[in-house]
Amino acid sequence: MTAALPLNTLNEHDLVLSNDDGPSETTPTAPSGSNVLGEESRRTPTESSRLEESVDSFKTTETQATRASIPCRSFPPAFNKFMLYENRQRFYVIASNASDSRHRIMKIDRTNQDDGLQIIEDEVEYTGKQMSAMLKMLDDGNRSSGGLGKAKLFFGIAGFIRFTAGWYMIIISKRSVVALLGGHYLYHCENSEIIPISFNHKIEKPAEEQRLMNIFKQVDMSKNFYFSYTYDLTSTLQHNLIGPPRCGKYDWPINDRFAWNFHMLTAPFAGRDAAPLNHYWLLPLVHGHVDQAKLTVLGRVIFVTLIARRSRHFAGARYLKRGVNDEGNVANEVETEQVVSEALTTPFYYPARGADEGHRNRRPSPNYTSYVQYRGSIPIYWVQETTSMSPKPPIEISVVDPFYTAASRHFDDLFQRYGAPITILNLIKRREPVPRESKLLDEYTQCVRYLNQFLPKGKKMVYRAWDMSRAYKEKTQDVISYLEDIAEESIQMTNFFHSGPEPYSHYLNTENTDNKAAWRNNISLQTGVCRTNCVDCLDRTNAAQFVFGKRALGHQLYALGVVESPNLAFDSDAVNMLTEMYHDHGDSIALQYTGSALVNRVETYRRMPHWNSHSRDIIENIRRFYTNSLLDADKQTAINLFLGVNNERAIIHRPVRGGYQQWFNPDHLYPAFNLEEYAQGLCNFVQRRGDYWFEYYRPLLFTSLGKHFAYSMNSTLKLPGKTAKDVNHSPFQAHGYRHSDPQSRVVQGVRRWIGSRPSSRQEKARGKSISKAEAKTPVEEKPRDKYSTQAIATALLNPTVSEMEEAEYQGYIDQYQDLLDAPATLGERKNLEMYVLAVQTAKGEGKDYWEEDIPNDLITYVERSSNRHLDGAETTGAFPISYNYERWLGSSSS
């Protein structure tokens, strides 16, 4: 058990800045040195008296200056870098903001490893000058323990872990920026370190401790772990902007479902009523994928952000985590959010109009949109045994529950998180030679049908079962077009989040029509979600989610006033960029679940695969089979240790049914507030909780554009083959042709190239001259000597073209114009007669060409020619020529 130490008590004149629920209007003054030090019991009387005198002197000289120098802050601190000082007695951790103007300090005791983790935080906020003086006093007070030692820079504490004896602190030692959202930077964890807390770390079972340490390190924290200091990455944009503040365990303002280090954040404080630390000391890590790119649309910059969050519940390897557990958590559960925003302003708001006082009249920025999708395993009890060496083990339904208790809990949780309606897109196979996936299809269909009968009208789940694999193989359907139809239907039902009204230009476009109600003058909310699955929730699911994302991107851009229609064409720069983002997204999810990348990509279902796709798919299948057969057991053990899971059983508790019919909470089917209240919540957010972005900008610091993430972000202008001239090219214009129509790629391309030049026949028919020779003819007289330097220079500066050269060039241009204008099935009569005559002559059916008598010279030549080649005899010499054939040709041609 950890020791429950009280927090520091400050002096009466100290003013503390509030932490979670809202900023305080008061400002901290001089630091209370004795509160954070606590060294009196370990020092000599002389050292203690000297330290007290220095602290008192510091407080008396700095109190009034601090009150006058520090302005009243109305926003919580944004600490994004940390310094670690250590000695034999304790750790000192200093948290600082980007401008080094706000600091806080906490200490961790290192002397006792058996009584638990002892952490004390000083709730006073220090300025830079105060912190320098405090560090000097700490160094003087800890001389007997070796001083403060050398400072170590790191970027966050990911939590604390304990194996057999003693605690370890996990810190993030390296980070990289991956996205910028509303002024909040999103980071990727590049490297981490494990530091033992106790100075004399005594281990009774060193072999077991080292074994557990090696297992824990198998979860590579330098891959696919993301965090943010000021933005709640565990929640969607819609909840962060308009939702109520979260209040989970120990008042953590996060969605702990997607915080993979939640066990390491809470385990050290088990048994306490409240955590001794504020939430900004510990960083929740999201396991999944984060990617961001920008569209450059004729000078407008659009940010496209893709965030995937993997659930920590029922997480694990492919064949070891299937279906659902008794709590209603499914395997391979991933929430994907697509955020599209225009970077007109950095924060989530516009500045106040006029000279209004303060920042209470800010306006929410209407340039943020988001669309959320969901993937997860089929919520019934099913397993796949990997004892055999089959690449596709048989599927068995392990538990048959006629009331589908686990599935009911799963869908009720989806209703609570996303609202209604829920679209279920089931992509598993319908017909197989040996029933495998089709077993799940029948059971899943029966499950949804059973649960749907108890839902009220208008809130029932929309179930779509479609054999995507067979549709692709039989070529009976256009896979992408069918998915786009389903996506459009789902988006119309669930809608998407938009932080403002539609552009007023949409209203002007509908003035001449009767559809005035189509214009939206308020924010838009996403109520409901599309739940997509196949057997693994990987290849087919990712292709389907890309189609949903493409369709949602069109609606999001239309809501921002960027495009005139939500229909986006394939093979455009915008869709190509989104395709690459979803490829990376699918590869990351697949590597986390199976150990290999995607096998079938979007191009496969578009029937335009890359030339090496077949060999790549074979390699990925072999890698997937090897990983699942030999490495999944160790991988599952490491994940369980990382997440704090102690039991491998899928069913932990005995099922408890609340009712056979009332399996859902009716409150989850309807929004908690109306649209006006949500709009007011958005206004409250930008006025009270939207100030974090100030911490990331230092106006007096000289930096180059190359160091800014927004400048160096991936863009449509950075795609292969792009140049500076493409700035004026629309990223929504398709620059290719459909692969299914070869004529459109070859014949139409040639015809367009030929027809790009005007026809002289058409111009002459109008009585117009297509030549510009008259306009280019110089007015001045030509010099007498046309070969002189003056004449040559004049001709080069004012080039002219003679009529004969012009006619020759025009004939060269128009030589194929007749073929372009003529019907494709008929030719000219003269050419047809010549062709028929040639065919008849070859058959020997035509008339003789010799109108006159046959020349005697030719008759003599034919009669004297040898016929031994016709008889099959071989000859070694040259064929004898007794007739001068060349002279005859010359005479006949003349």
mmCIF file of N, CA and C in Angstrom, residues 485-591:
data_model
loop_
_atom_site.group_PDB
_atom_site.id
_atom_site.type_symbol
_atom_site.label_atom_id
_atom_site.label_comp_id
_atom_site.label_asym_id
_atom_site.label_seq_id
_atom_site.Cartn_x
_atom_site.Cartn_y
_atom_site.Cartn_z
ATOM 1 N N ASP A 485 -22.651 4.367 -51.388
ATOM 2 C CA ASP A 485 -24.094 4.519 -51.148
ATOM 3 C C ASP A 485 -24.435 4.277 -49.681
ATOM 4 N N ILE A 486 -23.827 3.245 -49.089
ATOM 5 C CA ILE A 486 -24.070 2.976 -47.673
ATOM 6 C C ILE A 486 -23.518 4.109 -46.813
ATOM 7 N N ALA A 487 -22.349 4.631 -47.196
ATOM 8 C CA ALA A 487 -21.750 5.727 -46.425
ATOM 9 C C ALA A 487 -22.624 6.968 -46.468
ATOM 10 N N GLU A 488 -23.154 7.296 -47.630
ATOM 11 C CA GLU A 488 -24.006 8.468 -47.739
ATOM 12 C C GLU A 488 -25.266 8.303 -46.897
ATOM 13 N N GLU A 489 -25.828 7.112 -46.910
ATOM 14 C CA GLU A 489 -27.022 6.864 -46.094
ATOM 15 C C GLU A 489 -26.718 6.989 -44.613
ATOM 16 N N SER A 490 -25.561 6.467 -44.180
ATOM 17 C CA SER A 490 -25.203 6.536 -42.760
ATOM 18 C C SER A 490 -24.912 7.968 -42.327
ATOM 19 N N ILE A 491 -24.200 8.734 -43.161
ATOM 20 C CA ILE A 491 -23.863 10.115 -42.798
ATOM 21 C C ILE A 491 -25.118 10.969 -42.716
ATOM 22 N N GLN A 492 -26.081 10.704 -43.580
ATOM 23 C CA GLN A 492 -27.328 11.458 -43.514
ATOM 24 C C GLN A 492 -28.086 11.162 -42.220
ATOM 25 N N MET A 493 -27.948 9.941 -41.690
ATOM 26 C CA MET A 493 -28.647 9.593 -40.446
ATOM 27 C C MET A 493 -27.923 10.126 -39.215
ATOM 28 N N THR A 494 -26.583 9.967 -39.164
ATOM 29 C CA THR A 494 -25.837 10.345 -37.966
ATOM 30 C C THR A 494 -25.356 11.792 -37.995
ATOM 31 N N ASN A 495 -25.171 12.351 -39.208
ATOM 32 C CA ASN A 495 -24.616 13.681 -39.371
ATOM 33 C C ASN A 495 -23.165 13.706 -38.888
ATOM 34 N N PHE A 496 -22.565 14.866 -38.831
ATOM 35 C CA PHE A 496 -21.195 15.035 -38.348
ATOM 36 C C PHE A 496 -21.132 16.318 -37.536
ATOM 37 N N PHE A 497 -20.053 16.477 -36.782
ATOM 38 C CA PHE A 497 -19.923 17.652 -35.919
ATOM 39 C C PHE A 497 -19.363 18.824 -36.715
ATOM 40 N N HIS A 498 -19.994 19.978 -36.551
ATOM 41 C CA HIS A 498 -19.523 21.232 -37.149
ATOM 42 C C HIS A 498 -19.707 22.325 -36.109
ATOM 43 N N SER A 499 -18.653 23.068 -35.849
ATOM 44 C CA SER A 499 -18.674 24.047 -34.752
ATOM 45 C C SER A 499 -19.357 25.349 -35.107
ATOM 46 N N GLY A 500 -20.025 25.416 -36.242
ATOM 47 C CA GLY A 500 -20.706 26.644 -36.613
ATOM 48 C C GLY A 500 -21.746 26.389 -37.680
ATOM 49 N N PRO A 501 -22.407 27.439 -38.157
ATOM 50 C CA PRO A 501 -23.406 27.271 -39.212
ATOM 51 C C PRO A 501 -22.759 27.065 -40.572
ATOM 52 N N GLU A 502 -23.586 26.722 -41.526
ATOM 53 C CA GLU A 502 -23.105 26.614 -42.900
ATOM 54 C C GLU A 502 -22.754 27.997 -43.435
ATOM 55 N N PRO A 503 -21.914 28.066 -44.460
ATOM 56 C CA PRO A 503 -21.626 29.379 -45.061
ATOM 57 C C PRO A 503 -22.899 30.017 -45.624
ATOM 58 N N TYR A 504 -22.938 31.328 -45.556
ATOM 59 C CA TYR A 504 -24.127 32.042 -46.025
ATOM 60 C C TYR A 504 -24.312 31.908 -47.535
ATOM 61 N N SER A 505 -23.245 31.550 -48.227
ATOM 62 C CA SER A 505 -23.371 31.355 -49.672
ATOM 63 C C SER A 505 -24.297 30.189 -49.987
ATOM 64 N N HIS A 506 -24.381 29.199 -49.099
ATOM 65 C CA HIS A 506 -25.323 28.118 -49.328
ATOM 66 C C HIS A 506 -26.762 28.620 -49.296
ATOM 67 N N TYR A 507 -27.035 29.570 -48.432
ATOM 68 C CA TYR A 507 -28.374 30.135 -48.373
ATOM 69 C C TYR A 507 -28.676 30.938 -49.642
ATOM 70 N N LEU A 508 -27.686 31.672 -50.119
ATOM 71 C CA LEU A 508 -27.895 32.444 -51.339
ATOM 72 C C LEU A 508 -28.121 31.540 -52.538
ATOM 73 N N ASN A 509 -27.477 30.388 -52.529
ATOM 74 C CA ASN A 509 -27.673 29.464 -53.649
ATOM 75 C C ASN A 509 -29.055 28.831 -53.640
ATOM 76 N N THR A 510 -29.709 28.836 -52.489
ATOM 77 C CA THR A 510 -31.040 28.236 -52.409
ATOM 78 C C THR A 510 -32.156 29.271 -52.448
ATOM 79 N N GLU A 511 -31.820 30.525 -52.747
ATOM 80 C CA GLU A 511 -32.851 31.561 -52.794
ATOM 81 C C GLU A 511 -33.863 31.314 -53.901
ATOM 82 N N ASN A 512 -33.400 30.801 -55.038
ATOM 83 C CA ASN A 512 -34.283 30.599 -56.170
ATOM 84 C C ASN A 512 -34.964 29.238 -56.148
ATOM 85 N N THR A 513 -34.767 28.502 -55.073
ATOM 86 C CA THR A 513 -35.387 27.187 -54.954
ATOM 87 C C THR A 513 -36.333 27.185 -53.766
ATOM 88 N N ASP A 514 -37.106 26.132 -53.673
ATOM 89 C CA ASP A 514 -38.051 25.988 -52.561
ATOM 90 C C ASP A 514 -37.432 25.307 -51.355
ATOM 91 N N ASN A 515 -36.172 24.901 -51.450
ATOM 92 C CA ASN A 515 -35.543 24.143 -50.373
ATOM 93 C C ASN A 515 -34.821 25.079 -49.417
ATOM 94 N N LYS A 516 -35.569 26.018 -48.808
ATOM 95 C CA LYS A 516 -34.953 26.979 -47.903
ATOM 96 C C LYS A 516 -34.541 26.332 -46.590
ATOM 97 N N ALA A 517 -35.228 25.274 -46.185
ATOM 98 C CA ALA A 517 -34.929 24.653 -44.894
ATOM 99 C C ALA A 517 -33.636 23.871 -44.923
ATOM 100 N N ALA A 518 -33.046 23.677 -46.101
ATOM 101 C CA ALA A 518 -31.812 22.891 -46.179
ATOM 102 C C ALA A 518 -30.626 23.642 -45.605
ATOM 103 N N TRP A 519 -30.717 24.976 -45.525
ATOM 104 C CA TRP A 519 -29.601 25.743 -44.989
ATOM 105 C C TRP A 519 -29.611 25.670 -43.474
ATOM 106 N N ARG A 520 -28.461 25.359 -42.883
ATOM 107 C CA ARG A 520 -28.338 25.180 -41.430
ATOM 108 C C ARG A 520 -27.686 26.419 -40.838
ATOM 109 N N ASN A 521 -28.351 27.046 -39.873
ATOM 110 C CA ASN A 521 -27.836 28.275 -39.266
ATOM 111 C C ASN A 521 -27.368 28.060 -37.841
ATOM 112 N N ASN A 522 -27.070 26.819 -37.455
ATOM 113 C CA ASN A 522 -26.584 26.536 -36.111
ATOM 114 C C ASN A 522 -25.517 25.453 -36.211
ATOM 115 N N ILE A 523 -24.950 25.069 -35.074
ATOM 116 C CA ILE A 523 -23.941 24.028 -35.082
ATOM 117 C C ILE A 523 -24.584 22.688 -35.438
ATOM 118 N N SER A 524 -23.756 21.750 -35.810
ATOM 119 C CA SER A 524 -24.228 20.410 -36.168
ATOM 120 C C SER A 524 -23.561 19.401 -35.251
ATOM 121 N N LEU A 525 -24.316 18.418 -34.796
ATOM 122 C CA LEU A 525 -23.812 17.386 -33.893
ATOM 123 C C LEU A 525 -23.901 16.022 -34.564
ATOM 124 N N GLN A 526 -22.944 15.178 -34.267
ATOM 125 C CA GLN A 526 -23.025 13.787 -34.705
ATOM 126 C C GLN A 526 -23.703 12.979 -33.608
ATOM 127 N N THR A 527 -24.841 12.417 -33.921
ATOM 128 C CA THR A 527 -25.580 11.568 -32.989
ATOM 129 C C THR A 527 -25.697 10.188 -33.614
ATOM 130 N N GLY A 528 -24.909 9.276 -33.128
ATOM 131 C CA GLY A 528 -24.861 7.940 -33.689
ATOM 132 C C GLY A 528 -23.493 7.674 -34.288
ATOM 133 N N VAL A 529 -23.295 6.443 -34.732
ATOM 134 C CA VAL A 529 -22.008 6.047 -35.281
ATOM 135 C C VAL A 529 -22.226 4.858 -36.196
ATOM 136 N N CYS A 530 -21.291 4.678 -37.116
ATOM 137 C CA CYS A 530 -21.307 3.493 -37.976
ATOM 138 C C CYS A 530 -20.294 2.503 -37.426
ATOM 139 N N ARG A 531 -20.769 1.310 -37.106
ATOM 140 C CA ARG A 531 -19.914 0.251 -36.574
ATOM 141 C C ARG A 531 -19.602 -0.733 -37.698
ATOM 142 N N THR A 532 -18.324 -0.804 -38.092
ATOM 143 C CA THR A 532 -17.893 -1.636 -39.206
ATOM 144 C C THR A 532 -17.079 -2.803 -38.687
ATOM 145 N N ASN A 533 -17.289 -3.973 -39.284
ATOM 146 C CA ASN A 533 -16.496 -5.136 -38.883
ATOM 147 C C ASN A 533 -16.417 -6.128 -40.038
ATOM 148 N N CYS A 534 -15.320 -6.858 -40.066
ATOM 149 C CA CYS A 534 -15.204 -8.094 -40.830
ATOM 150 C C CYS A 534 -14.734 -9.138 -39.816
ATOM 151 N N VAL A 535 -14.099 -10.194 -40.251
ATOM 152 C CA VAL A 535 -13.726 -11.216 -39.278
ATOM 153 C C VAL A 535 -12.555 -10.753 -38.411
ATOM 154 N N ASP A 536 -11.615 -10.000 -38.995
ATOM 155 C CA ASP A 536 -10.466 -9.481 -38.255
ATOM 156 C C ASP A 536 -10.557 -7.981 -37.999
ATOM 157 N N CYS A 537 -11.499 -7.308 -38.648
ATOM 158 C CA CYS A 537 -11.629 -5.850 -38.555
ATOM 159 C C CYS A 537 -10.362 -5.154 -39.040
ATOM 160 N N LEU A 538 -9.807 -5.651 -40.150
ATOM 161 C CA LEU A 538 -8.566 -5.077 -40.658
ATOM 162 C C LEU A 538 -8.711 -4.655 -42.116
ATOM 163 N N ASP A 539 -8.555 -5.597 -43.056
ATOM 164 C CA ASP A 539 -8.422 -5.247 -44.467
ATOM 165 C C ASP A 539 -9.724 -4.697 -45.051
ATOM 166 N N ARG A 540 -10.776 -5.520 -45.024
ATOM 167 C CA ARG A 540 -12.054 -5.061 -45.568
ATOM 168 C C ARG A 540 -12.603 -3.887 -44.762
ATOM 169 N N THR A 541 -12.418 -3.937 -43.453
ATOM 170 C CA THR A 541 -12.911 -2.847 -42.610
ATOM 171 C C THR A 541 -12.208 -1.537 -42.927
ATOM 172 N N ASN A 542 -10.906 -1.584 -43.142
ATOM 173 C CA ASN A 542 -10.182 -0.342 -43.424
ATOM 174 C C ASN A 542 -10.575 0.232 -44.775
ATOM 175 N N ALA A 543 -10.796 -0.634 -45.766
ATOM 176 C CA ALA A 543 -11.250 -0.132 -47.063
ATOM 177 C C ALA A 543 -12.621 0.518 -46.947
ATOM 178 N N ALA A 544 -13.508 -0.102 -46.178
ATOM 179 C CA ALA A 544 -14.837 0.484 -45.991
ATOM 180 C C ALA A 544 -14.751 1.800 -45.224
ATOM 181 N N GLN A 545 -13.908 1.861 -44.208
ATOM 182 C CA GLN A 545 -13.792 3.109 -43.449
ATOM 183 C C GLN A 545 -13.170 4.218 -44.293
ATOM 184 N N PHE A 546 -12.305 3.856 -45.232
ATOM 185 C CA PHE A 546 -11.783 4.881 -46.142
ATOM 186 C C PHE A 546 -12.907 5.467 -46.994
ATOM 187 N N VAL A 547 -13.779 4.617 -47.502
ATOM 188 C CA VAL A 547 -14.888 5.115 -48.319
ATOM 189 C C VAL A 547 -15.790 6.023 -47.479
ATOM 190 N N PHE A 548 -16.056 5.625 -46.229
ATOM 191 C CA PHE A 548 -16.832 6.490 -45.333
ATOM 192 C C PHE A 548 -16.091 7.800 -45.092
ATOM 193 N N GLY A 549 -14.777 7.719 -44.888
ATOM 194 C CA GLY A 549 -14.008 8.936 -44.667
ATOM 195 C C GLY A 549 -13.978 9.834 -45.890
ATOM 196 N N LYS A 550 -13.899 9.242 -47.070
ATOM 197 C CA LYS A 550 -13.931 10.053 -48.303
ATOM 198 C C LYS A 550 -15.269 10.758 -48.444
ATOM 199 N N ARG A 551 -16.337 10.034 -48.173
ATOM 200 C CA ARG A 551 -17.657 10.648 -48.282
ATOM 201 C C ARG A 551 -17.837 11.738 -47.227
ATOM 202 N N ALA A 552 -17.353 11.470 -46.009
ATOM 203 C CA ALA A 552 -17.451 12.479 -44.953
ATOM 204 C C ALA A 552 -16.581 13.686 -45.265
ATOM 205 N N LEU A 553 -15.426 13.471 -45.891
ATOM 206 C CA LEU A 553 -14.557 14.601 -46.250
ATOM 207 C C LEU A 553 -15.275 15.547 -47.196
ATOM 208 N N GLY A 554 -16.016 14.990 -48.159
ATOM 209 C CA GLY A 554 -16.769 15.862 -49.054
ATOM 210 C C GLY A 554 -17.797 16.703 -48.316
ATOM 211 N N HIS A 555 -18.529 16.092 -47.372
ATOM 212 C CA HIS A 555 -19.520 16.852 -46.605
ATOM 213 C C HIS A 555 -18.844 17.868 -45.694
ATOM 214 N N GLN A 556 -17.705 17.520 -45.115
ATOM 215 C CA GLN A 556 -17.015 18.462 -44.237
ATOM 216 C C GLN A 556 -16.491 19.658 -45.015
ATOM 217 N N LEU A 557 -15.915 19.414 -46.187
ATOM 218 C CA LEU A 557 -15.438 20.523 -47.007
ATOM 219 C C LEU A 557 -16.593 21.376 -47.519
ATOM 220 N N TYR A 558 -17.699 20.743 -47.814
ATOM 221 C CA TYR A 558 -18.877 21.506 -48.246
ATOM 222 C C TYR A 558 -19.404 22.372 -47.106
ATOM 223 N N ALA A 559 -19.392 21.849 -45.877
ATOM 224 C CA ALA A 559 -19.848 22.639 -44.734
ATOM 225 C C ALA A 559 -18.917 23.815 -44.459
ATOM 226 N N LEU A 560 -17.647 23.681 -44.807
ATOM 227 C CA LEU A 560 -16.699 24.783 -44.621
ATOM 228 C C LEU A 560 -16.714 25.762 -45.783
ATOM 229 N N GLY A 561 -17.487 25.471 -46.830
ATOM 230 C CA GLY A 561 -17.550 26.372 -47.970
ATOM 231 C C GLY A 561 -16.372 26.259 -48.902
ATOM 232 N N VAL A 562 -15.705 25.105 -48.917
ATOM 233 C CA VAL A 562 -14.519 24.926 -49.760
ATOM 234 C C VAL A 562 -14.906 24.389 -51.131
ATOM 235 N N VAL A 563 -15.875 23.498 -51.190
ATOM 236 C CA VAL A 563 -16.298 22.898 -52.460
ATOM 237 C C VAL A 563 -17.775 23.198 -52.674
ATOM 238 N N GLU A 564 -18.194 23.112 -53.919
ATOM 239 C CA GLU A 564 -19.585 23.376 -54.260
ATOM 240 C C GLU A 564 -20.465 22.146 -54.116
ATOM 241 N N SER A 565 -19.853 20.977 -54.084
ATOM 242 C CA SER A 565 -20.624 19.738 -53.976
ATOM 243 C C SER A 565 -19.865 18.771 -53.094
ATOM 244 N N PRO A 566 -20.537 17.982 -52.277
ATOM 245 C CA PRO A 566 -19.830 17.018 -51.421
ATOM 246 C C PRO A 566 -19.308 15.792 -52.159
ATOM 247 N N ASN A 567 -19.523 15.719 -53.449
ATOM 248 C CA ASN A 567 -19.042 14.574 -54.233
ATOM 249 C C ASN A 567 -17.616 14.843 -54.686
ATOM 250 N N LEU A 568 -16.684 14.069 -54.172
ATOM 251 C CA LEU A 568 -15.283 14.204 -54.531
ATOM 252 C C LEU A 568 -14.894 13.092 -55.498
ATOM 253 N N ALA A 569 -14.101 13.445 -56.478
ATOM 254 C CA ALA A 569 -13.694 12.488 -57.503
ATOM 255 C C ALA A 569 -12.455 11.728 -57.050
ATOM 256 N N PHE A 570 -12.402 10.459 -57.422
ATOM 257 C CA PHE A 570 -11.192 9.676 -57.195
ATOM 258 C C PHE A 570 -10.071 10.220 -58.076
ATOM 259 N N ASP A 571 -8.829 9.834 -57.728
ATOM 260 C CA ASP A 571 -7.624 10.206 -58.479
ATOM 261 C C ASP A 571 -7.373 11.708 -58.455
ATOM 262 N N SER A 572 -7.992 12.417 -57.526
ATOM 263 C CA SER A 572 -7.634 13.812 -57.298
ATOM 264 C C SER A 572 -6.604 13.877 -56.180
ATOM 265 N N ASP A 573 -5.941 15.011 -56.063
ATOM 266 C CA ASP A 573 -4.899 15.148 -55.045
ATOM 267 C C ASP A 573 -5.466 14.987 -53.644
ATOM 268 N N ALA A 574 -6.641 15.541 -53.406
ATOM 269 C CA ALA A 574 -7.235 15.452 -52.066
ATOM 270 C C ALA A 574 -7.559 14.013 -51.697
ATOM 271 N N VAL A 575 -8.178 13.273 -52.611
ATOM 272 C CA VAL A 575 -8.541 11.884 -52.311
ATOM 273 C C VAL A 575 -7.299 10.999 -52.270
ATOM 274 N N ASN A 576 -6.317 11.269 -53.103
ATOM 275 C CA ASN A 576 -5.075 10.489 -53.046
ATOM 276 C C ASN A 576 -4.370 10.683 -51.710
ATOM 277 N N MET A 577 -4.362 11.914 -51.213
ATOM 278 C CA MET A 577 -3.752 12.160 -49.911
ATOM 279 C C MET A 577 -4.525 11.448 -48.803
ATOM 280 N N LEU A 578 -5.852 11.486 -48.871
ATOM 281 C CA LEU A 578 -6.659 10.793 -47.869
ATOM 282 C C LEU A 578 -6.456 9.285 -47.957
ATOM 283 N N THR A 579 -6.275 8.759 -49.168
ATOM 284 C CA THR A 579 -6.022 7.329 -49.327
ATOM 285 C C THR A 579 -4.731 6.920 -48.638
ATOM 286 N N GLU A 580 -3.683 7.698 -48.806
ATOM 287 C CA GLU A 580 -2.418 7.389 -48.144
ATOM 288 C C GLU A 580 -2.553 7.478 -46.627
ATOM 289 N N MET A 581 -3.327 8.430 -46.150
ATOM 290 C CA MET A 581 -3.516 8.550 -44.702
ATOM 291 C C MET A 581 -4.241 7.326 -44.150
ATOM 292 N N TYR A 582 -5.261 6.843 -44.858
ATOM 293 C CA TYR A 582 -5.971 5.658 -44.391
ATOM 294 C C TYR A 582 -5.142 4.393 -44.570
ATOM 295 N N HIS A 583 -4.237 4.366 -45.544
ATOM 296 C CA HIS A 583 -3.314 3.236 -45.649
ATOM 297 C C HIS A 583 -2.407 3.171 -44.424
ATOM 298 N N ASP A 584 -1.834 4.311 -44.050
ATOM 299 C CA ASP A 584 -0.985 4.337 -42.856
ATOM 300 C C ASP A 584 -1.797 4.008 -41.609
ATOM 301 N N HIS A 585 -3.015 4.512 -41.551
ATOM 302 C CA HIS A 585 -3.901 4.219 -40.430
ATOM 303 C C HIS A 585 -4.182 2.722 -40.343
ATOM 304 N N GLY A 586 -4.513 2.083 -41.468
ATOM 305 C CA GLY A 586 -4.788 0.650 -41.462
ATOM 306 C C GLY A 586 -3.565 -0.186 -41.158
ATOM 307 N N ASP A 587 -2.388 0.226 -41.670
ATOM 308 C CA ASP A 587 -1.164 -0.515 -41.376
ATOM 309 C C ASP A 587 -0.838 -0.479 -39.890
ATOM 310 N N SER A 588 -1.014 0.683 -39.262
ATOM 311 C CA SER A 588 -0.726 0.787 -37.822
ATOM 312 C C SER A 588 -1.664 -0.099 -37.009
ATOM 313 N N ILE A 589 -2.959 -0.070 -37.326
ATOM 314 C CA ILE A 589 -3.916 -0.894 -36.597
ATOM 315 C C ILE A 589 -3.626 -2.370 -36.810
ATOM 316 N N ALA A 590 -3.282 -2.748 -38.050
ATOM 317 C CA ALA A 590 -2.995 -4.154 -38.338
ATOM 318 C C ALA A 590 -1.722 -4.627 -37.649
ATOM 319 N N LEU A 591 -0.685 -3.790 -37.620
ATOM 320 C CA LEU A 591 0.554 -4.182 -36.940
ATOM 321 C C LEU A 591 0.339 -4.366 -35.445
#
